[in-house]
mmCIF file of C-alpha atoms in Angstrom:
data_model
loop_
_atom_site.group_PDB
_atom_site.id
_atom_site.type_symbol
_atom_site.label_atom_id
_atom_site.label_comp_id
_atom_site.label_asym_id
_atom_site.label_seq_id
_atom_site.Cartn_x
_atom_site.Cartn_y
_atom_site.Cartn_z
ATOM 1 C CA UNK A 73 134.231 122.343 138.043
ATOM 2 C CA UNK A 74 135.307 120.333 134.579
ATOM 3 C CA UNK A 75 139.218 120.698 136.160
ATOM 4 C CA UNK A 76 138.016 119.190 139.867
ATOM 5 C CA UNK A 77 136.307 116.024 137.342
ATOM 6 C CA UNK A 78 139.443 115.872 135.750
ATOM 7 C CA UNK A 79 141.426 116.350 138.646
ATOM 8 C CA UNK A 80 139.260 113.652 140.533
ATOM 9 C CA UNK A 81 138.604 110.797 137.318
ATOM 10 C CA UNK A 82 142.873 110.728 137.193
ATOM 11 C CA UNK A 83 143.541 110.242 140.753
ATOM 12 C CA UNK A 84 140.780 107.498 140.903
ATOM 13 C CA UNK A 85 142.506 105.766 137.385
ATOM 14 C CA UNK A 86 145.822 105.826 139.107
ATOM 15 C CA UNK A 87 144.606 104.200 142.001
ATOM 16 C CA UNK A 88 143.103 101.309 140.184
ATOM 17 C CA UNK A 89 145.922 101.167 138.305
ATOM 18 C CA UNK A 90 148.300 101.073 141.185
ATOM 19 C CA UNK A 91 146.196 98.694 142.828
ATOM 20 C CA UNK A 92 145.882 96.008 139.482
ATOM 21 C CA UNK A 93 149.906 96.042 139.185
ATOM 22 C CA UNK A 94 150.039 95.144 143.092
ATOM 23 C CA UNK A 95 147.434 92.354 142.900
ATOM 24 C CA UNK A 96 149.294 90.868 139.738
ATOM 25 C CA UNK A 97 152.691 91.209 141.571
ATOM 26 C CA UNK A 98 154.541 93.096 138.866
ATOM 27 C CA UNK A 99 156.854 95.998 139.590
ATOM 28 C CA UNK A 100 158.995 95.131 142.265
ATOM 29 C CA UNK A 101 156.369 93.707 144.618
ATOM 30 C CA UNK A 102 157.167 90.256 145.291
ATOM 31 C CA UNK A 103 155.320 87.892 147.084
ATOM 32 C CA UNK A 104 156.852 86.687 150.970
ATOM 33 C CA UNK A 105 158.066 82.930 151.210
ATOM 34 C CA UNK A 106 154.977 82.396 153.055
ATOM 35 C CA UNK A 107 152.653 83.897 150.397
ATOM 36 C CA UNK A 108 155.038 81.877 147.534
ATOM 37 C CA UNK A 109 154.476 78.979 150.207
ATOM 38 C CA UNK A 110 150.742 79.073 150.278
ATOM 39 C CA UNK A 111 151.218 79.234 146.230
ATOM 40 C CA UNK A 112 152.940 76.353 145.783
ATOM 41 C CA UNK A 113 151.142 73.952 147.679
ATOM 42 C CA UNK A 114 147.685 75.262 146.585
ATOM 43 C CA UNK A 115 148.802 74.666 142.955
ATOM 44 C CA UNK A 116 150.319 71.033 144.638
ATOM 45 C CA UNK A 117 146.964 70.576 146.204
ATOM 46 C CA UNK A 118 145.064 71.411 143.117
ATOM 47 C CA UNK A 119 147.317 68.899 140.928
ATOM 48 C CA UNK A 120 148.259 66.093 143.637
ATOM 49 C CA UNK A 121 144.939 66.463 146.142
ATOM 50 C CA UNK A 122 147.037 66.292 149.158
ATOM 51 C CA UNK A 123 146.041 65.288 152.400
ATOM 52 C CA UNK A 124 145.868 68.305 155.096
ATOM 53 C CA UNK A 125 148.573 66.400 156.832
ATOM 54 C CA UNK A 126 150.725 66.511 153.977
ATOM 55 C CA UNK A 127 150.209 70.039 153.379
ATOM 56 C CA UNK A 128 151.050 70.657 156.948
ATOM 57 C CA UNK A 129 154.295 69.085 155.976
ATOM 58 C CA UNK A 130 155.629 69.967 153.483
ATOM 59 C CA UNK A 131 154.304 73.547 154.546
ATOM 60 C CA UNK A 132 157.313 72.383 156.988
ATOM 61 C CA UNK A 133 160.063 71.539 155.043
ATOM 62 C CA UNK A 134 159.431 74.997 153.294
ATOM 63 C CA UNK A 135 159.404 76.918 155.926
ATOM 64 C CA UNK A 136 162.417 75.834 157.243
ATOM 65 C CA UNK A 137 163.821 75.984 153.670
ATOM 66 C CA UNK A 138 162.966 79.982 153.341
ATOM 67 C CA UNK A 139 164.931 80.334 157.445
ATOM 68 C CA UNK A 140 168.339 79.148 154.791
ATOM 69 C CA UNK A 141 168.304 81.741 152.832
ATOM 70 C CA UNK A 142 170.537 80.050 150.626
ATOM 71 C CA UNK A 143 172.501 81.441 147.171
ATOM 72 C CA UNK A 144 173.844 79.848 144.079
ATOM 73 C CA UNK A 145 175.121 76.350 144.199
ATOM 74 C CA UNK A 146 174.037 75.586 148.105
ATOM 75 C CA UNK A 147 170.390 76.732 147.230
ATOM 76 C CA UNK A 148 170.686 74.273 144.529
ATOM 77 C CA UNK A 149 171.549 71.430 146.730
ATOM 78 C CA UNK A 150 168.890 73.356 148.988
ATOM 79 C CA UNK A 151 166.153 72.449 146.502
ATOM 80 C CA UNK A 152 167.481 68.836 145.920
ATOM 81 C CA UNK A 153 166.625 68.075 149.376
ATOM 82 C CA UNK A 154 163.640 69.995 149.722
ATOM 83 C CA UNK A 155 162.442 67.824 146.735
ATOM 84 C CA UNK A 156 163.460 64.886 147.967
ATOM 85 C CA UNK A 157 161.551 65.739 151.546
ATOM 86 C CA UNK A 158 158.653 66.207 149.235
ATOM 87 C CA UNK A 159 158.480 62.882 147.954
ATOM 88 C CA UNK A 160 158.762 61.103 150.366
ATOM 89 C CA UNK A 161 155.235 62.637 152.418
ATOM 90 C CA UNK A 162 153.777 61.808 148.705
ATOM 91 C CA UNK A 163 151.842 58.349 147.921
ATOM 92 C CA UNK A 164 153.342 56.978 144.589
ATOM 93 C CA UNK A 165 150.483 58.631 142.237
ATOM 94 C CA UNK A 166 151.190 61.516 143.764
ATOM 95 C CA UNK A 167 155.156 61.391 143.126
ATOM 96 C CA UNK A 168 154.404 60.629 139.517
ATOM 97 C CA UNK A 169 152.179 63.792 139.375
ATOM 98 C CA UNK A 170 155.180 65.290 141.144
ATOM 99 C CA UNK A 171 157.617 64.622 138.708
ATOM 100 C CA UNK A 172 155.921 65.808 135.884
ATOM 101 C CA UNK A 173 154.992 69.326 137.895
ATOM 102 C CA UNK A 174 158.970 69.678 138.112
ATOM 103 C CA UNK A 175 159.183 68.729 134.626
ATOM 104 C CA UNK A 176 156.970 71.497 133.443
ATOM 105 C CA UNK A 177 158.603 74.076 135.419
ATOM 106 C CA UNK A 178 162.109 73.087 134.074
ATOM 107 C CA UNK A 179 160.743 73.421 131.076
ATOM 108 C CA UNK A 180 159.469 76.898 131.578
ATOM 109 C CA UNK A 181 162.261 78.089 133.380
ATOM 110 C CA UNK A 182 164.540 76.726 129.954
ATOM 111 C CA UNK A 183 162.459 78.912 127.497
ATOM 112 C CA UNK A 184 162.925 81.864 129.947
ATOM 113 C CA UNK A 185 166.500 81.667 129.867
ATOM 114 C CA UNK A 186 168.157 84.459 127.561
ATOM 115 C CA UNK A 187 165.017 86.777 127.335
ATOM 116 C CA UNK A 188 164.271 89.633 129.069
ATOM 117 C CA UNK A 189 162.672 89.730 132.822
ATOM 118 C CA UNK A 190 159.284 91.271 131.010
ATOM 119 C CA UNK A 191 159.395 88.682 128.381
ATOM 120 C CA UNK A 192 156.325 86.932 130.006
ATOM 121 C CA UNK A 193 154.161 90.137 129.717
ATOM 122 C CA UNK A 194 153.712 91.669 126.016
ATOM 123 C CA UNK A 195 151.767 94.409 127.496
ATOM 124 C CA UNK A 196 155.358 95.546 129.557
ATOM 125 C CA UNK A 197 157.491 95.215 126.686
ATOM 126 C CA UNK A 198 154.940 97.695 123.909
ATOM 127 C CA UNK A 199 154.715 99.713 126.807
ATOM 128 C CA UNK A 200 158.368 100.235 127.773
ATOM 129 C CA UNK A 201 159.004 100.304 123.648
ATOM 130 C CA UNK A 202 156.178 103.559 122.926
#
């Protein structure tokens, strides 16, 4: 009986486990363009208070942004363009707000270079080190 607890209290920690990881999107399991979509302008929503029209937009301009599939230096020119589509559905409060999004996120993306993929999440790198 104390083995079928056992047995039963591991498989049940390994599913919540399992399930935590997926819900944080670590591991492997990334998120679609449409689910990195829907991120983006929620936190643009949350920041800028667009209009449902804009949203619908520039829902638009990623959409067909994600059908390019782009690499290196053309998905750079990619993301020009999808920034400048961007600003120009935005009222000019909302471009200022813009700018200093993409500002913080350069920022970021500067103190990430040269670390490790994990570097964001101590609890990966003791983990991976015990």
């Amino acid at each position: 009986m104390k083995k079928f607890i056992f047995a039963a209290f591991i498989a049940l920690a390994t599913t919540v486990m399992a399930t935590a990881q997926n819900e944080r999107g670590e591991r492997g399991d990334r998120m679609s363009p449409k689910q990195r979509t829907e991120q983006r302008i929620n936190r643009m929503d949350k920041e800028l208070k667009l209009s449902d029209s804009q949203k619908k937009q520039i829902r638009t301009y990623f959409a067909d942004f994600n059908k390019k599939k782009l690499r290196g230096e053309e998905r750079k020119t990619g993301m020009k363009q999808l920034n400048e589509q961007i600003m120009s559905v935005l009222n000019a409060e909302q471009q200022e707000g813009y700018k200093k999004m993409q500002k913080r996120m350069d920022e970021r993306r500067k103190g990430r270079k040269g670390k490790p993929a994990h570097a964001e999440h101590p609890s990966v790198v003791e983990s991976s080190n015990s």
